[in-house]
Amino acid sequence: MRTHVLLPSLLLLGSLSLTAACASEASRATTAKARPGSSATASPVRAVDPSKIKGLRIVNDSSENSSCAWATGYPDVPGATAMTAAMKKDVEQRLATFRSTCDSNPTAADGFEFNISHQFLVASGDVLGVRLTTQDSTAAGDGLTRRTYWYDGKAGAYRTALALIGDGSRDAFVAALKSELKGREGTDADTVNEAFTDRSRLVGILDDIAFTADGGLRVTFDRGEVGVPAGGAYVVTFSRATATPWLSAFGRRVQHQTVQPSRSLDLGAAATPTPAVPTRTASGDDDTDCKKVRCVALTFDDGPAAPETATLLTYLAQYNARATFFTVGQNVAAHPDLVRAEARAGNEVGNHSWNHPDLTRLTPAQVAYQLNRTSAAIKAATGKTPTLFRPPYGAINSTVRRATTLSPVLWTLDTEDWKYPDAAKIAATVVDKVKRNDVVLLHDIHPTSVAAVPQILRTLTADGYHFVTVSHLRSTM
Ligand code: ZN
């Protein structure tokens, strides 16, 4: 089964670009389809700056292969161990299911794509909330599912979305949801009643609950959960006044931290040492003449990642080597200091989309959103707007080209480092196959890829190679 579907970023696009609607205290609840661009769904989400979260790591993994394409990223916040474990379990299970579907449909796998992206909902006081959005082209319906994960730092416990609601208020909450959903296009009383009949399934159906910036309660149902699939996803928003009596004590704390965030997040973790960020600076000018000497452009995709990118920068500095980093926007937002260090050391920072979708499946507006949002994050980190982008999976077509002014960069030497986590093998692949003016594809989210770099730099330097950025290579070839 193959479906061409909207990517999670679209929902973000919808929620971030919209103004407040329908959230007045006067209206008891608002319901709307979660359709991108539909302003009726809007209640502003308070933006969280992930770079303020001490010790944050984004756990990334991806294939860079257009057949059975996948990319996942979820946060690991110090102190929230049980929540990280819950996300890890969900991500790994879903990815394993997707990959086994690929394996059993080898001829169709060219069209399969799987993506998990993350969004911080609250990172304040003793409360952490994250939404993971999964896009699975092999799943039923539109393949889009969302789940929110909560961590209660006071209790030291992971909480599901339903834990925001007090046990004694669940019946009233469900009754209110049912009454809001009934009569909506694509739902009827029977389908809505049926969805909520089995109480043991509530935790699964009500797995995306969060607060709006003004304290309202927003519940999102994935497509097909409470209506016919054609009805799409549904969002129900209750005003603060309506929702507050239903909340658990934890739910009230989350609501408070959403409306009035504290200055910092403290989940009671032992002090986490902040990894050192290399401080090497190099002038933007590189006088290497690739017409006269042997040049190679090493490129590192999918980062930045802590601590791998910092380690890589120290290796590059030891050999006076420059490289090009094709960064993923959601990781740039988490680690702008690393991106700043990349640029400061004379490397080039390029754009690899916000959350690594296959851009050829998107509309021009969606492509522009993926690239523009990432370029803005890079500019915020480095002061400089990128000029290059690498399409995830190397997937590009005329629609993608027309949707951006960025210049696309593919590669001429693929190390397949994402597939073989073996530093010696990766280094040997580069050393054995490299030719003058090659653009080499590597990934700085993998410790084994970073560990391969000293051997690559040592051997190729001895062979007379100079390590330059992609733009430098292009300008002097
Ligand atoms: Zn990539």
Short mmCIF file of C-alpha atoms and ligand atoms in Angstrom, two decimals:
data_model
loop_
_atom_site.label_atom_id
_atom_site.label_comp_id
_atom_site.label_asym_id
_atom_site.label_seq_id
_atom_site.Cartn_x
_atom_site.Cartn_y
_atom_site.Cartn_z
CA MET A 1 0.00 0.00 0.00
CA ARG A 2 1.36 3.37 -0.88
CA THR A 3 -0.12 6.64 0.05
CA HIS A 4 1.08 10.08 -0.75
CA VAL A 5 0.48 12.10 2.25
CA LEU A 6 1.08 15.28 4.12
CA LEU A 7 4.06 15.47 6.35
CA PRO A 8 3.98 16.36 10.01
CA SER A 9 5.62 19.64 9.29
CA LEU A 10 2.40 20.70 7.70
CA LEU A 11 0.61 20.56 10.94
CA LEU A 12 3.38 22.58 12.47
CA LEU A 13 3.06 24.99 9.62
CA GLY A 14 -0.59 25.30 10.40
CA SER A 15 -0.20 25.74 14.10
CA LEU A 16 2.74 28.11 14.02
CA SER A 17 1.50 30.48 11.39
CA LEU A 18 -1.94 31.01 12.69
CA THR A 19 -3.38 33.56 14.97
CA ALA A 20 -5.53 32.92 17.97
CA ALA A 21 -8.97 31.76 17.08
CA CYS A 22 -11.99 30.56 18.91
CA ALA A 23 -10.26 30.32 22.25
CA SER A 24 -12.25 32.92 24.09
CA GLU A 25 -13.69 32.06 27.45
CA ALA A 26 -17.13 32.60 25.99
CA SER A 27 -16.91 29.67 23.62
CA ARG A 28 -16.98 26.49 25.58
CA ALA A 29 -15.16 24.46 23.00
CA THR A 30 -14.06 24.62 19.44
CA THR A 31 -13.67 21.73 17.10
CA ALA A 32 -12.02 21.66 13.77
CA LYS A 33 -10.28 19.41 11.35
CA ALA A 34 -6.54 19.52 11.72
CA ARG A 35 -6.06 20.56 8.17
CA PRO A 36 -2.98 22.53 7.27
CA GLY A 37 -3.77 26.14 6.76
CA SER A 38 -7.15 25.83 8.37
CA SER A 39 -7.20 28.69 10.78
CA ALA A 40 -10.14 27.19 12.59
CA THR A 41 -7.74 24.76 14.28
CA ALA A 42 -5.62 27.49 15.70
CA SER A 43 -4.90 28.09 19.26
CA PRO A 44 -1.40 29.40 19.55
CA VAL A 45 1.19 27.00 20.82
CA ARG A 46 3.81 28.62 22.98
CA ALA A 47 7.20 28.22 21.33
CA VAL A 48 9.86 26.50 23.39
CA ASP A 49 13.53 27.26 22.76
CA PRO A 50 15.21 23.83 23.00
CA SER A 51 18.69 25.37 23.08
CA LYS A 52 17.91 26.47 26.66
CA ILE A 53 17.50 22.86 27.82
CA LYS A 54 20.75 21.92 29.55
CA GLY A 55 22.34 18.68 28.42
CA LEU A 56 19.74 18.08 25.67
CA ARG A 57 20.57 15.45 23.07
CA ILE A 58 18.48 14.69 20.03
CA VAL A 59 18.63 10.98 19.25
CA ASN A 60 18.75 10.82 15.48
CA ASP A 61 18.85 7.97 13.04
CA SER A 62 18.17 7.82 9.34
CA SER A 63 18.76 6.00 6.13
CA GLU A 64 20.05 8.17 3.30
CA ASN A 65 18.49 5.78 0.86
CA SER A 66 15.49 6.61 -1.31
CA SER A 67 14.32 3.00 -1.16
CA CYS A 68 12.73 2.37 2.22
CA ALA A 69 13.51 5.92 3.33
CA TRP A 70 13.38 6.67 7.04
CA ALA A 71 14.46 9.32 9.52
CA THR A 72 13.73 9.58 13.23
CA GLY A 73 14.61 12.11 15.91
CA TYR A 74 13.46 12.33 19.51
CA PRO A 75 14.86 14.26 22.48
CA ASP A 76 16.77 12.89 25.43
CA VAL A 77 16.49 15.39 28.26
CA PRO A 78 18.63 14.80 31.38
CA GLY A 79 16.44 13.67 34.27
CA ALA A 80 13.52 12.50 32.12
CA THR A 81 14.90 8.99 31.75
CA ALA A 82 11.58 7.16 31.90
CA MET A 83 10.04 9.46 29.29
CA THR A 84 13.02 9.08 26.98
CA ALA A 85 12.69 5.32 27.37
CA ALA A 86 8.99 5.49 26.41
CA MET A 87 9.78 7.51 23.28
CA LYS A 88 12.70 5.24 22.37
CA LYS A 89 10.47 2.19 22.67
CA ASP A 90 7.74 3.70 20.50
CA VAL A 91 10.20 4.97 17.88
CA GLU A 92 12.08 1.68 17.66
CA GLN A 93 8.91 -0.42 17.48
CA ARG A 94 7.37 1.69 14.77
CA LEU A 95 10.58 1.82 12.75
CA ALA A 96 11.03 -1.95 13.04
CA THR A 97 7.49 -2.49 11.73
CA PHE A 98 8.16 -0.13 8.83
CA ARG A 99 11.47 -1.75 7.95
CA SER A 100 9.97 -5.23 8.00
CA THR A 101 7.23 -3.98 5.65
CA CYS A 102 10.00 -2.76 3.33
CA ASP A 103 11.76 -6.10 3.53
CA SER A 104 8.63 -8.01 2.62
CA ASN A 105 7.77 -5.66 -0.27
CA PRO A 106 11.15 -5.09 -1.95
CA THR A 107 9.67 -4.01 -5.25
CA ALA A 108 7.43 -1.38 -3.66
CA ALA A 109 9.94 -0.08 -1.11
CA ASP A 110 11.05 2.69 -3.47
CA GLY A 111 7.89 4.55 -2.54
CA PHE A 112 7.99 3.89 1.20
CA GLU A 113 8.86 6.61 3.66
CA PHE A 114 8.87 6.79 7.45
CA ASN A 115 9.53 9.91 9.51
CA ILE A 116 9.34 10.79 13.19
CA SER A 117 9.84 14.42 14.16
CA HIS A 118 9.57 16.10 17.54
CA GLN A 119 8.22 19.31 18.99
CA PHE A 120 8.69 20.59 22.54
CA LEU A 121 5.40 21.60 24.14
CA VAL A 122 6.67 22.59 27.59
CA ALA A 123 10.18 22.63 29.03
CA SER A 124 9.74 24.64 32.17
CA GLY A 125 9.94 24.25 35.92
CA ASP A 126 9.56 20.56 36.71
CA VAL A 127 7.50 19.77 33.60
CA LEU A 128 8.55 18.49 30.20
CA GLY A 129 6.19 17.82 27.29
CA VAL A 130 7.06 16.59 23.82
CA ARG A 131 4.95 15.68 20.81
CA LEU A 132 6.24 13.07 18.39
CA THR A 133 4.67 13.11 14.94
CA THR A 134 4.97 9.94 12.92
CA GLN A 135 4.49 9.83 9.19
CA ASP A 136 4.39 6.30 7.82
CA SER A 137 3.52 5.88 4.16
CA THR A 138 2.86 2.17 4.69
CA ALA A 139 0.32 2.70 7.50
CA ALA A 140 -3.44 2.89 7.14
CA GLY A 141 -5.22 6.13 6.32
CA ASP A 142 -2.93 9.10 5.85
CA GLY A 143 -0.22 7.41 7.93
CA LEU A 144 0.01 10.41 10.24
CA THR A 145 -0.09 9.87 14.00
CA ARG A 146 0.79 12.12 16.91
CA ARG A 147 1.49 11.36 20.52
CA THR A 148 2.37 13.60 23.43
CA TYR A 149 4.72 12.49 26.20
CA TRP A 150 4.90 14.14 29.61
CA TYR A 151 7.38 14.08 32.42
CA ASP A 152 6.61 15.01 36.00
CA GLY A 153 9.89 16.10 37.57
CA LYS A 154 8.34 16.43 41.03
CA ALA A 155 7.24 12.80 41.09
CA GLY A 156 10.13 11.63 38.91
CA ALA A 157 7.63 9.88 36.64
CA TYR A 158 6.69 9.58 32.98
CA ARG A 159 3.05 10.47 32.32
CA THR A 160 0.78 9.76 29.39
CA ALA A 161 -1.41 12.48 27.91
CA LEU A 162 -4.45 11.10 29.73
CA ALA A 163 -2.68 11.71 33.07
CA LEU A 164 -3.34 15.43 32.53
CA ILE A 165 -6.97 14.63 33.38
CA GLY A 166 -7.97 13.72 36.94
CA ASP A 167 -9.22 10.15 37.42
CA GLY A 168 -12.53 11.36 38.79
CA SER A 169 -13.09 13.70 35.84
CA ARG A 170 -12.52 11.30 32.99
CA ASP A 171 -16.21 10.55 32.49
CA ALA A 172 -17.09 14.23 32.33
CA PHE A 173 -14.16 14.91 30.00
CA VAL A 174 -15.08 12.06 27.66
CA ALA A 175 -18.75 13.11 27.67
CA ALA A 176 -17.72 16.65 26.67
CA LEU A 177 -15.48 15.31 23.91
CA LYS A 178 -18.26 13.12 22.57
CA SER A 179 -20.69 15.96 22.50
CA GLU A 180 -18.19 18.15 20.63
CA LEU A 181 -17.42 15.45 18.09
CA LYS A 182 -20.95 14.34 17.33
CA GLY A 183 -22.46 16.15 14.43
CA ARG A 184 -19.08 16.93 12.94
CA GLU A 185 -18.66 16.15 9.29
CA GLY A 186 -17.42 12.58 8.95
CA THR A 187 -18.53 11.48 12.41
CA ASP A 188 -21.79 10.12 13.71
CA ALA A 189 -23.03 9.17 17.15
CA ASP A 190 -22.27 5.48 16.63
CA THR A 191 -18.66 5.91 15.54
CA VAL A 192 -17.98 8.39 18.31
CA ASN A 193 -19.62 6.21 20.97
CA GLU A 194 -17.77 3.18 19.74
CA ALA A 195 -14.41 4.93 19.89
CA PHE A 196 -14.84 5.62 23.60
CA THR A 197 -16.67 2.45 24.65
CA ASP A 198 -13.63 0.40 25.55
CA ARG A 199 -12.10 2.24 28.51
CA SER A 200 -8.87 0.30 28.18
CA ARG A 201 -8.32 1.97 24.80
CA LEU A 202 -8.75 5.51 26.15
CA VAL A 203 -5.04 5.96 26.76
CA GLY A 204 -4.39 5.16 23.10
CA ILE A 205 -7.18 7.32 21.64
CA LEU A 206 -6.50 10.27 23.95
CA ASP A 207 -2.75 10.24 23.36
CA ASP A 208 -2.35 13.79 22.08
CA ILE A 209 -3.42 16.33 24.69
CA ALA A 210 -1.68 19.63 25.33
CA PHE A 211 -2.41 23.18 26.42
CA THR A 212 -2.73 26.26 24.30
CA ALA A 213 -0.74 29.33 25.26
CA ASP A 214 -3.77 30.75 27.06
CA GLY A 215 -4.36 27.60 29.11
CA GLY A 216 -7.03 25.97 26.95
CA LEU A 217 -6.94 22.21 26.52
CA ARG A 218 -6.41 20.86 23.04
CA VAL A 219 -7.12 17.24 22.11
CA THR A 220 -6.11 15.89 18.71
CA PHE A 221 -7.50 12.71 17.20
CA ASP A 222 -5.64 10.99 14.41
CA ARG A 223 -7.46 10.34 11.18
CA GLY A 224 -9.98 7.52 11.45
CA GLU A 225 -9.97 7.37 15.27
CA VAL A 226 -13.32 9.04 15.86
CA GLY A 227 -14.81 9.24 12.39
CA VAL A 228 -14.51 7.92 8.90
CA PRO A 229 -10.97 8.23 7.50
CA ALA A 230 -12.17 10.75 4.92
CA GLY A 231 -13.09 13.05 7.79
CA GLY A 232 -9.39 13.49 8.52
CA ALA A 233 -7.98 14.36 11.92
CA TYR A 234 -10.04 16.24 14.49
CA VAL A 235 -9.01 18.81 17.03
CA VAL A 236 -11.16 19.75 20.01
CA THR A 237 -10.15 22.76 22.07
CA PHE A 238 -11.75 23.54 25.41
CA SER A 239 -11.37 26.93 27.00
CA ARG A 240 -9.29 27.27 30.15
CA ALA A 241 -12.38 27.82 32.27
CA THR A 242 -14.04 24.69 30.95
CA ALA A 243 -10.99 22.46 31.11
CA THR A 244 -9.43 23.43 34.44
CA PRO A 245 -11.91 21.53 36.68
CA TRP A 246 -11.08 18.30 34.81
CA LEU A 247 -7.34 18.51 35.32
CA SER A 248 -5.25 16.32 37.59
CA ALA A 249 -2.79 18.03 39.93
CA PHE A 250 -0.11 17.28 37.35
CA GLY A 251 -2.33 18.65 34.58
CA ARG A 252 -2.69 21.92 36.50
CA ARG A 253 1.07 22.21 36.84
CA VAL A 254 1.49 21.61 33.12
CA GLN A 255 -1.17 24.19 32.37
CA HIS A 256 0.56 26.70 34.65
CA GLN A 257 4.00 26.06 33.08
CA THR A 258 2.47 26.44 29.61
CA VAL A 259 0.82 29.77 30.37
CA GLN A 260 3.60 31.19 32.54
CA PRO A 261 6.83 29.32 31.81
CA SER A 262 9.60 29.45 34.39
CA ARG A 263 12.99 30.68 33.31
CA SER A 264 14.47 27.21 33.25
CA LEU A 265 13.76 23.52 33.32
CA ASP A 266 14.76 21.48 36.37
CA LEU A 267 13.80 17.84 36.39
CA GLY A 268 16.08 17.06 39.31
CA ALA A 269 18.82 15.52 37.18
CA ALA A 270 22.29 15.36 38.60
CA ALA A 271 24.38 18.21 37.22
CA THR A 272 25.00 17.51 33.56
CA PRO A 273 28.30 18.77 32.27
CA THR A 274 27.76 20.80 29.14
CA PRO A 275 29.97 19.35 26.40
CA ALA A 276 32.68 21.77 25.36
CA VAL A 277 32.13 23.48 22.04
CA PRO A 278 35.33 23.93 20.03
CA THR A 279 36.33 27.54 19.71
CA ARG A 280 38.66 27.42 16.71
CA THR A 281 38.22 30.32 14.34
CA ALA A 282 39.31 30.46 10.73
CA SER A 283 38.89 33.20 8.23
CA GLY A 284 36.20 32.75 5.62
CA ASP A 285 38.88 32.95 2.95
CA ASP A 286 40.48 29.77 1.72
CA ASP A 287 43.20 30.25 -0.89
CA THR A 288 43.37 26.59 -1.90
CA ASP A 289 43.34 26.43 -5.69
CA CYS A 290 41.59 23.22 -6.65
CA LYS A 291 42.80 23.68 -10.25
CA LYS A 292 46.33 23.19 -8.99
CA VAL A 293 46.00 20.83 -6.03
CA ARG A 294 43.94 17.79 -5.23
CA CYS A 295 40.75 18.78 -3.44
CA VAL A 296 38.00 16.83 -1.77
CA ALA A 297 34.82 18.06 -0.08
CA LEU A 298 33.78 16.07 2.98
CA THR A 299 30.10 16.61 3.78
CA PHE A 300 28.34 15.69 7.01
CA ASP A 301 24.56 15.39 7.02
CA ASP A 302 21.72 15.22 9.56
CA GLY A 303 23.41 17.00 12.49
CA PRO A 304 24.37 18.82 14.47
CA ALA A 305 24.55 16.20 17.19
CA ALA A 306 25.96 16.42 20.69
CA PRO A 307 28.64 15.41 21.38
CA GLU A 308 29.56 13.97 17.96
CA THR A 309 29.73 17.25 16.05
CA ALA A 310 32.02 18.84 18.64
CA THR A 311 34.36 15.86 18.43
CA LEU A 312 34.37 16.06 14.65
CA LEU A 313 35.24 19.77 14.76
CA THR A 314 38.31 19.05 16.88
CA TYR A 315 39.48 16.45 14.32
CA LEU A 316 38.96 18.83 11.39
CA ALA A 317 40.86 21.56 13.24
CA GLN A 318 43.85 19.27 13.81
CA TYR A 319 44.28 18.94 10.04
CA ASN A 320 43.26 22.45 9.10
CA ALA A 321 40.46 20.80 7.15
CA ARG A 322 37.24 22.46 6.12
CA ALA A 323 34.01 20.57 5.54
CA THR A 324 30.37 21.20 4.70
CA PHE A 325 27.60 20.44 7.16
CA PHE A 326 24.09 19.82 5.81
CA THR A 327 22.16 20.45 8.98
CA VAL A 328 18.63 19.44 9.92
CA GLY A 329 16.59 22.37 11.27
CA GLN A 330 15.16 20.67 14.34
CA ASN A 331 18.74 19.82 15.37
CA VAL A 332 19.98 23.34 14.63
CA ALA A 333 17.29 24.63 16.98
CA ALA A 334 18.54 22.27 19.70
CA HIS A 335 22.27 23.01 19.20
CA PRO A 336 22.83 26.44 17.64
CA ASP A 337 26.16 26.67 19.50
CA LEU A 338 27.52 23.73 17.49
CA VAL A 339 26.38 25.26 14.20
CA ARG A 340 28.01 28.53 15.21
CA ALA A 341 31.24 26.62 15.95
CA GLU A 342 31.06 24.92 12.53
CA ALA A 343 30.83 28.24 10.75
CA ARG A 344 33.39 30.00 12.94
CA ALA A 345 35.99 27.32 12.11
CA GLY A 346 35.70 28.05 8.39
CA ASN A 347 33.29 25.27 7.51
CA GLU A 348 30.22 25.73 5.33
CA VAL A 349 26.74 25.25 6.80
CA GLY A 350 24.10 24.02 4.39
CA ASN A 351 20.42 23.18 4.68
CA HIS A 352 19.10 19.60 4.89
CA SER A 353 15.42 20.46 5.62
CA TRP A 354 13.66 20.82 8.96
CA ASN A 355 12.90 17.16 9.73
CA HIS A 356 14.28 15.16 6.82
CA PRO A 357 11.27 14.37 4.63
CA ASP A 358 11.51 13.26 1.01
CA LEU A 359 10.92 16.69 -0.53
CA THR A 360 9.65 15.23 -3.81
CA ARG A 361 6.48 14.13 -1.99
CA LEU A 362 5.67 17.68 -0.87
CA THR A 363 3.91 20.62 -2.47
CA PRO A 364 6.03 23.67 -3.37
CA ALA A 365 4.74 25.49 -0.28
CA GLN A 366 5.71 22.58 1.93
CA VAL A 367 9.19 22.39 0.38
CA ALA A 368 9.63 26.11 0.92
CA TYR A 369 8.53 25.76 4.53
CA GLN A 370 11.00 22.92 5.21
CA LEU A 371 13.89 24.87 3.72
CA ASN A 372 13.01 28.40 4.84
CA ARG A 373 12.47 27.44 8.45
CA THR A 374 15.85 25.69 8.49
CA SER A 375 17.65 28.55 6.76
CA ALA A 376 16.20 30.91 9.37
CA ALA A 377 17.53 28.69 12.18
CA ILE A 378 20.97 28.60 10.54
CA LYS A 379 20.95 32.37 10.10
CA ALA A 380 19.97 32.81 13.74
CA ALA A 381 22.88 30.58 14.80
CA THR A 382 25.61 31.83 12.45
CA GLY A 383 24.46 35.22 11.21
CA LYS A 384 24.67 33.92 7.68
CA THR A 385 21.98 32.55 5.38
CA PRO A 386 23.03 29.31 3.68
CA THR A 387 23.24 29.08 -0.10
CA LEU A 388 23.31 25.29 -0.47
CA PHE A 389 20.85 22.54 0.35
CA ARG A 390 21.06 18.81 0.16
CA PRO A 391 17.69 17.12 -0.38
CA PRO A 392 17.12 14.27 2.08
CA TYR A 393 17.72 10.88 0.40
CA GLY A 394 19.16 12.82 -2.55
CA ALA A 395 15.55 13.01 -3.77
CA ILE A 396 14.99 16.00 -6.03
CA ASN A 397 12.75 16.96 -8.94
CA SER A 398 11.78 20.09 -10.80
CA THR A 399 9.12 21.02 -8.22
CA VAL A 400 11.72 21.01 -5.46
CA ARG A 401 14.20 22.99 -7.55
CA ARG A 402 11.62 25.64 -8.37
CA ALA A 403 10.48 25.94 -4.74
CA THR A 404 13.80 27.32 -3.49
CA THR A 405 16.63 29.63 -4.42
CA LEU A 406 19.11 27.38 -2.62
CA SER A 407 21.48 25.44 -4.83
CA PRO A 408 21.14 21.63 -4.55
CA VAL A 409 24.18 19.51 -3.70
CA LEU A 410 24.24 15.74 -4.07
CA TRP A 411 27.40 13.64 -3.69
CA THR A 412 29.86 11.65 -5.79
CA LEU A 413 31.08 9.20 -3.14
CA ASP A 414 28.58 7.48 -0.86
CA THR A 415 30.16 5.85 2.20
CA GLU A 416 26.84 4.26 3.27
CA ASP A 417 28.02 5.04 6.78
CA TRP A 418 24.43 4.99 8.11
CA LYS A 419 24.24 1.32 7.14
CA TYR A 420 27.64 0.19 8.39
CA PRO A 421 28.49 1.52 11.85
CA ASP A 422 32.14 0.54 11.48
CA ALA A 423 34.76 3.29 11.58
CA ALA A 424 37.50 1.22 9.94
CA LYS A 425 35.21 0.22 7.07
CA ILE A 426 34.00 3.80 6.53
CA ALA A 427 37.57 5.14 6.50
CA ALA A 428 38.67 2.39 4.11
CA THR A 429 35.76 3.16 1.75
CA VAL A 430 36.79 6.80 1.48
CA VAL A 431 40.52 6.16 1.26
CA ASP A 432 40.11 3.43 -1.37
CA LYS A 433 37.54 5.12 -3.59
CA VAL A 434 38.21 8.83 -3.35
CA LYS A 435 39.01 10.78 -6.51
CA ARG A 436 40.02 14.37 -6.97
CA ASN A 437 37.12 16.82 -6.45
CA ASP A 438 34.85 14.21 -4.94
CA VAL A 439 31.96 15.24 -2.70
CA VAL A 440 31.89 12.61 0.06
CA LEU A 441 28.69 11.77 1.94
CA LEU A 442 29.02 11.14 5.69
CA HIS A 443 26.79 11.71 8.72
CA ASP A 444 27.93 13.38 11.94
CA ILE A 445 25.04 11.88 13.96
CA HIS A 446 26.91 8.54 14.05
CA PRO A 447 29.87 8.17 16.45
CA THR A 448 31.39 5.58 14.10
CA SER A 449 31.36 8.03 11.19
CA VAL A 450 33.08 10.67 13.31
CA ALA A 451 35.58 8.07 14.53
CA ALA A 452 36.49 7.34 10.88
CA VAL A 453 37.50 10.94 10.22
CA PRO A 454 41.03 11.04 11.73
CA GLN A 455 42.08 8.11 9.54
CA ILE A 456 40.54 9.78 6.46
CA LEU A 457 42.24 13.10 7.20
CA ARG A 458 45.62 11.52 7.98
CA THR A 459 45.74 9.28 4.91
CA LEU A 460 44.40 11.73 2.37
CA THR A 461 46.56 14.58 3.70
CA ALA A 462 49.58 12.35 3.15
CA ASP A 463 48.28 11.73 -0.39
CA GLY A 464 48.27 15.46 -1.04
CA TYR A 465 44.55 16.13 -0.68
CA HIS A 466 43.16 19.45 0.55
CA PHE A 467 39.84 19.48 2.37
CA VAL A 468 37.61 22.29 1.14
CA THR A 469 33.97 23.30 1.37
CA VAL A 470 31.50 22.51 -1.41
CA SER A 471 31.17 26.17 -2.39
CA HIS A 472 34.95 26.54 -2.51
CA LEU A 473 35.25 23.41 -4.63
CA ARG A 474 32.60 24.71 -7.02
CA SER A 475 34.21 28.12 -7.31
CA THR A 476 37.71 26.90 -8.05
CA MET A 477 37.19 23.71 -10.03
ZN ZN B 1 20.12 13.02 5.57
#
